[in-house]
PDB file of N, CA and C in Angstrom:
ATOM      1  N   MET A   1      40.633 131.973 151.177  1.00  0.00           N
ATOM      2  CA  MET A   1      39.757 132.747 150.154  1.00  0.00           C
ATOM      3  C   MET A   1      39.373 131.893 149.018  1.00  0.00           C
ATOM      4  N   LYS A   2      38.360 132.238 148.344  1.00  0.00           N
ATOM      5  CA  LYS A   2      37.866 131.290 147.302  1.00  0.00           C
ATOM      6  C   LYS A   2      38.172 131.856 146.033  1.00  0.00           C
ATOM      7  N   ASN A   3      38.614 130.912 145.026  1.00  0.00           N
ATOM      8  CA  ASN A   3      38.839 131.392 143.682  1.00  0.00           C
ATOM      9  C   ASN A   3      37.560 131.418 143.038  1.00  0.00           C
ATOM     10  N   SER A   4      37.662 131.809 141.813  1.00  0.00           N
ATOM     11  CA  SER A   4      36.458 131.930 141.057  1.00  0.00           C
ATOM     12  C   SER A   4      35.830 130.441 140.533  1.00  0.00           C
ATOM     13  N   ASP A   5      36.749 129.426 140.585  1.00  0.00           N
ATOM     14  CA  ASP A   5      36.285 128.122 140.143  1.00  0.00           C
ATOM     15  C   ASP A   5      35.823 127.239 141.400  1.00  0.00           C
ATOM     16  N   GLY A   6      35.729 127.738 142.408  1.00  0.00           N
ATOM     17  CA  GLY A   6      35.225 127.072 143.574  1.00  0.00           C
ATOM     18  C   GLY A   6      36.250 126.375 144.503  1.00  0.00           C
ATOM     19  N   VAL A   7      37.536 126.622 144.136  1.00  0.00           N
ATOM     20  CA  VAL A   7      38.678 126.047 144.904  1.00  0.00           C
ATOM     21  C   VAL A   7      39.098 126.993 145.891  1.00  0.00           C
ATOM     22  N   TYR A   8      39.164 126.265 147.180  1.00  0.00           N
ATOM     23  CA  TYR A   8      39.576 127.077 148.256  1.00  0.00           C
ATOM     24  C   TYR A   8      41.102 126.975 148.640  1.00  0.00           C
ATOM     25  N   THR A   9      41.780 128.048 148.927  1.00  0.00           N
ATOM     26  CA  THR A   9      43.258 127.858 149.105  1.00  0.00           C
ATOM     27  C   THR A   9      43.680 128.671 150.412  1.00  0.00           C
ATOM     28  N   GLY A  10      44.690 128.397 151.063  1.00  0.00           N
ATOM     29  CA  GLY A  10      44.950 129.068 152.073  1.00  0.00           C
ATOM     30  C   GLY A  10      46.539 128.795 152.465  1.00  0.00           C
ATOM     31  N   ILE A  11      46.940 129.489 153.573  1.00  0.00           N
ATOM     32  CA  ILE A  11      48.370 129.134 153.865  1.00  0.00           C
ATOM     33  C   ILE A  11      48.244 128.792 155.468  1.00  0.00           C
ATOM     34  N   ILE A  12      48.993 127.775 155.805  1.00  0.00           N
ATOM     35  CA  ILE A  12      49.141 127.363 157.136  1.00  0.00           C
ATOM     36  C   ILE A  12      50.602 127.386 157.584  1.00  0.00           C
ATOM     37  N   ASP A  13      50.805 127.640 158.963  1.00  0.00           N
ATOM     38  CA  ASP A  13      52.034 127.365 159.371  1.00  0.00           C
ATOM     39  C   ASP A  13      52.617 126.146 159.361  1.00  0.00           C
ATOM     40  N   SER A  14      53.953 126.097 159.092  1.00  0.00           N
ATOM     41  CA  SER A  14      54.691 124.643 158.931  1.00  0.00           C
ATOM     42  C   SER A  14      54.598 124.063 160.409  1.00  0.00           C
ATOM     43  N   LEU A  15      54.480 122.596 160.218  1.00  0.00           N
ATOM     44  CA  LEU A  15      54.467 121.722 161.313  1.00  0.00           C
ATOM     45  C   LEU A  15      55.972 121.562 161.773  1.00  0.00           C
ATOM     46  N   PRO A  16      56.208 121.336 163.119  1.00  0.00           N
ATOM     47  CA  PRO A  16      57.414 120.887 163.503  1.00  0.00           C
ATOM     48  C   PRO A  16      58.006 119.785 162.908  1.00  0.00           C
ATOM     49  N   LYS A  17      59.288 119.567 162.493  1.00  0.00           N
ATOM     50  CA  LYS A  17      59.804 118.684 161.759  1.00  0.00           C
ATOM     51  C   LYS A  17      60.123 117.469 162.598  1.00  0.00           C
ATOM     52  N   THR A  18      60.165 117.628 163.930  1.00  0.00           N
ATOM     53  CA  THR A  18      60.414 116.484 164.772  1.00  0.00           C
ATOM     54  C   THR A  18      59.294 115.711 165.386  1.00  0.00           C
ATOM     55  N   LYS A  19      58.099 116.202 164.954  1.00  0.00           N
ATOM     56  CA  LYS A  19      56.887 115.637 165.559  1.00  0.00           C
ATOM     57  C   LYS A  19      56.062 115.033 164.287  1.00  0.00           C
ATOM     58  N   VAL A  20      55.198 113.833 164.604  1.00  0.00           N
ATOM     59  CA  VAL A  20      54.183 113.450 163.608  1.00  0.00           C
ATOM     60  C   VAL A  20      53.035 113.311 164.196  1.00  0.00           C
ATOM     61  N   TYR A  21      51.945 113.986 163.725  1.00  0.00           N
ATOM     62  CA  TYR A  21      50.490 114.084 164.156  1.00  0.00           C
ATOM     63  C   TYR A  21      49.838 113.115 163.532  1.00  0.00           C
ATOM     64  N   LEU A  22      48.915 112.361 164.229  1.00  0.00           N
ATOM     65  CA  LEU A  22      47.988 111.373 163.841  1.00  0.00           C
ATOM     66  C   LEU A  22      46.741 111.639 164.332  1.00  0.00           C
ATOM     67  N   ASN A  23      45.901 112.185 163.385  1.00  0.00           N
ATOM     68  CA  ASN A  23      44.486 112.596 163.845  1.00  0.00           C
ATOM     69  C   ASN A  23      43.520 111.426 163.667  1.00  0.00           C
ATOM     70  N   ILE A  24      42.760 110.931 164.632  1.00  0.00           N
ATOM     71  CA  ILE A  24      42.231 109.491 164.486  1.00  0.00           C
ATOM     72  C   ILE A  24      40.580 109.775 164.497  1.00  0.00           C
ATOM     73  N   ASP A  25      40.191 111.174 164.349  1.00  0.00           N
ATOM     74  CA  ASP A  25      38.879 111.393 164.289  1.00  0.00           C
ATOM     75  C   ASP A  25      37.944 110.755 163.323  1.00  0.00           C
ATOM     76  N   HIS A  26      38.607 110.619 162.033  1.00  0.00           N
ATOM     77  CA  HIS A  26      37.754 109.908 160.960  1.00  0.00           C
ATOM     78  C   HIS A  26      37.876 108.421 160.885  1.00  0.00           C
ATOM     79  N   LEU A  27      38.708 107.730 161.718  1.00  0.00           N
ATOM     80  CA  LEU A  27      38.790 106.465 161.846  1.00  0.00           C
ATOM     81  C   LEU A  27      37.638 105.595 162.548  1.00  0.00           C
ATOM     82  N   ASP A  28      37.315 104.493 161.971  1.00  0.00           N
ATOM     83  CA  ASP A  28      36.166 103.749 162.544  1.00  0.00           C
ATOM     84  C   ASP A  28      36.510 103.134 163.915  1.00  0.00           C
ATOM     85  N   THR A  29      35.459 102.813 164.650  1.00  0.00           N
ATOM     86  CA  THR A  29      35.808 102.396 165.921  1.00  0.00           C
ATOM     87  C   THR A  29      36.461 100.878 165.823  1.00  0.00           C
ATOM     88  N   GLY A  30      37.491 100.786 166.616  1.00  0.00           N
ATOM     89  CA  GLY A  30      38.150  99.487 166.519  1.00  0.00           C
ATOM     90  C   GLY A  30      39.608  99.513 167.274  1.00  0.00           C
ATOM     91  N   ILE A  31      40.311  98.448 167.007  1.00  0.00           N
ATOM     92  CA  ILE A  31      41.763  98.315 167.451  1.00  0.00           C
ATOM     93  C   ILE A  31      42.609  98.481 166.175  1.00  0.00           C
ATOM     94  N   TYR A  32      43.592  99.446 166.457  1.00  0.00           N
ATOM     95  CA  TYR A  32      44.451  99.673 165.358  1.00  0.00           C
ATOM     96  C   TYR A  32      45.967  99.526 165.814  1.00  0.00           C
ATOM     97  N   GLN A  33      46.798  99.222 164.860  1.00  0.00           N
ATOM     98  CA  GLN A  33      48.186  99.050 165.026  1.00  0.00           C
ATOM     99  C   GLN A  33      49.015 100.045 164.140  1.00  0.00           C
ATOM    100  N   LEU A  34      49.852 100.850 164.940  1.00  0.00           N
ATOM    101  CA  LEU A  34      50.671 101.727 164.160  1.00  0.00           C
ATOM    102  C   LEU A  34      52.201 101.205 164.084  1.00  0.00           C
ATOM    103  N   LEU A  35      52.573 101.007 162.887  1.00  0.00           N
ATOM    104  CA  LEU A  35      54.087 100.452 162.646  1.00  0.00           C
ATOM    105  C   LEU A  35      54.992 101.541 162.173  1.00  0.00           C
ATOM    106  N   ILE A  36      56.035 101.840 162.807  1.00  0.00           N
ATOM    107  CA  ILE A  36      56.979 102.845 162.587  1.00  0.00           C
ATOM    108  C   ILE A  36      58.177 102.157 162.068  1.00  0.00           C
ATOM    109  N   SER A  37      58.574 102.631 160.754  1.00  0.00           N
ATOM    110  CA  SER A  37      59.754 101.872 160.259  1.00  0.00           C
ATOM    111  C   SER A  37      60.877 103.014 160.007  1.00  0.00           C
ATOM    112  N   HIS A  38      62.007 102.311 159.855  1.00  0.00           N
ATOM    113  CA  HIS A  38      63.294 103.099 159.395  1.00  0.00           C
ATOM    114  C   HIS A  38      64.083 102.364 158.608  1.00  0.00           C
ATOM    115  N   LYS A  39      64.433 102.760 157.524  1.00  0.00           N
ATOM    116  CA  LYS A  39      65.375 101.878 156.409  1.00  0.00           C
ATOM    117  C   LYS A  39      64.743 100.564 156.322  1.00  0.00           C
ATOM    118  N   HIS A  40      63.430 100.540 156.028  1.00  0.00           N
ATOM    119  CA  HIS A  40      62.706  99.181 155.771  1.00  0.00           C
ATOM    120  C   HIS A  40      62.645  98.405 156.923  1.00  0.00           C
ATOM    121  N   ARG A  41      62.836  98.629 158.208  1.00  0.00           N
ATOM    122  CA  ARG A  41      62.696  97.873 159.329  1.00  0.00           C
ATOM    123  C   ARG A  41      61.753  98.387 160.341  1.00  0.00           C
ATOM    124  N   ILE A  42      61.037  97.548 160.790  1.00  0.00           N
ATOM    125  CA  ILE A  42      60.063  98.182 161.845  1.00  0.00           C
ATOM    126  C   ILE A  42      60.832  98.327 163.227  1.00  0.00           C
ATOM    127  N   ILE A  43      60.732  99.582 163.671  1.00  0.00           N
ATOM    128  CA  ILE A  43      61.506  99.883 164.817  1.00  0.00           C
ATOM    129  C   ILE A  43      60.577 100.153 166.010  1.00  0.00           C
ATOM    130  N   LYS A  44      59.254 100.278 165.857  1.00  0.00           N
ATOM    131  CA  LYS A  44      58.339 100.487 166.904  1.00  0.00           C
ATOM    132  C   LYS A  44      56.868 100.207 166.506  1.00  0.00           C
ATOM    133  N   VAL A  45      56.180  99.508 167.463  1.00  0.00           N
ATOM    134  CA  VAL A  45      54.824  99.148 167.163  1.00  0.00           C
ATOM    135  C   VAL A  45      54.109  99.627 168.160  1.00  0.00           C
ATOM    136  N   VAL A  46      52.925 100.342 168.035  1.00  0.00           N
ATOM    137  CA  VAL A  46      52.132 100.992 168.890  1.00  0.00           C
ATOM    138  C   VAL A  46      50.635 100.549 168.512  1.00  0.00           C
ATOM    139  N   SER A  47      49.973  99.974 169.556  1.00  0.00           N
ATOM    140  CA  SER A  47      48.546  99.568 169.369  1.00  0.00           C
ATOM    141  C   SER A  47      47.832 100.529 170.214  1.00  0.00           C
ATOM    142  N   PHE A  48      46.578 100.819 169.675  1.00  0.00           N
ATOM    143  CA  PHE A  48      45.621 101.747 170.359  1.00  0.00           C
ATOM    144  C   PHE A  48      44.202 101.310 169.830  1.00  0.00           C
ATOM    145  N   LYS A  49      43.190 101.767 170.606  1.00  0.00           N
ATOM    146  CA  LYS A  49      41.858 101.345 170.476  1.00  0.00           C
ATOM    147  C   LYS A  49      41.005 102.704 170.423  1.00  0.00           C
ATOM    148  N   LYS A  50      40.189 102.827 169.425  1.00  0.00           N
ATOM    149  CA  LYS A  50      39.262 103.932 169.175  1.00  0.00           C
ATOM    150  C   LYS A  50      37.864 103.444 169.566  1.00  0.00           C
ATOM    151  N   GLU A  51      37.421 104.069 170.588  1.00  0.00           N
ATOM    152  CA  GLU A  51      36.008 103.720 171.028  1.00  0.00           C
ATOM    153  C   GLU A  51      34.936 104.643 170.419  1.00  0.00           C
TER     154      GLU A  51
END
């Protein structure tokens, strides 16, 4: 719904707490690296290519 000052607000359902979603639709074409860290240490490195 739109407020009088042009700001849109709404309510969305909460996302599951055990999943992380990464939307790559707005990334440029190329090769990316995702670094997952825990307690200041990198525990997983995932590479992917957006065509």
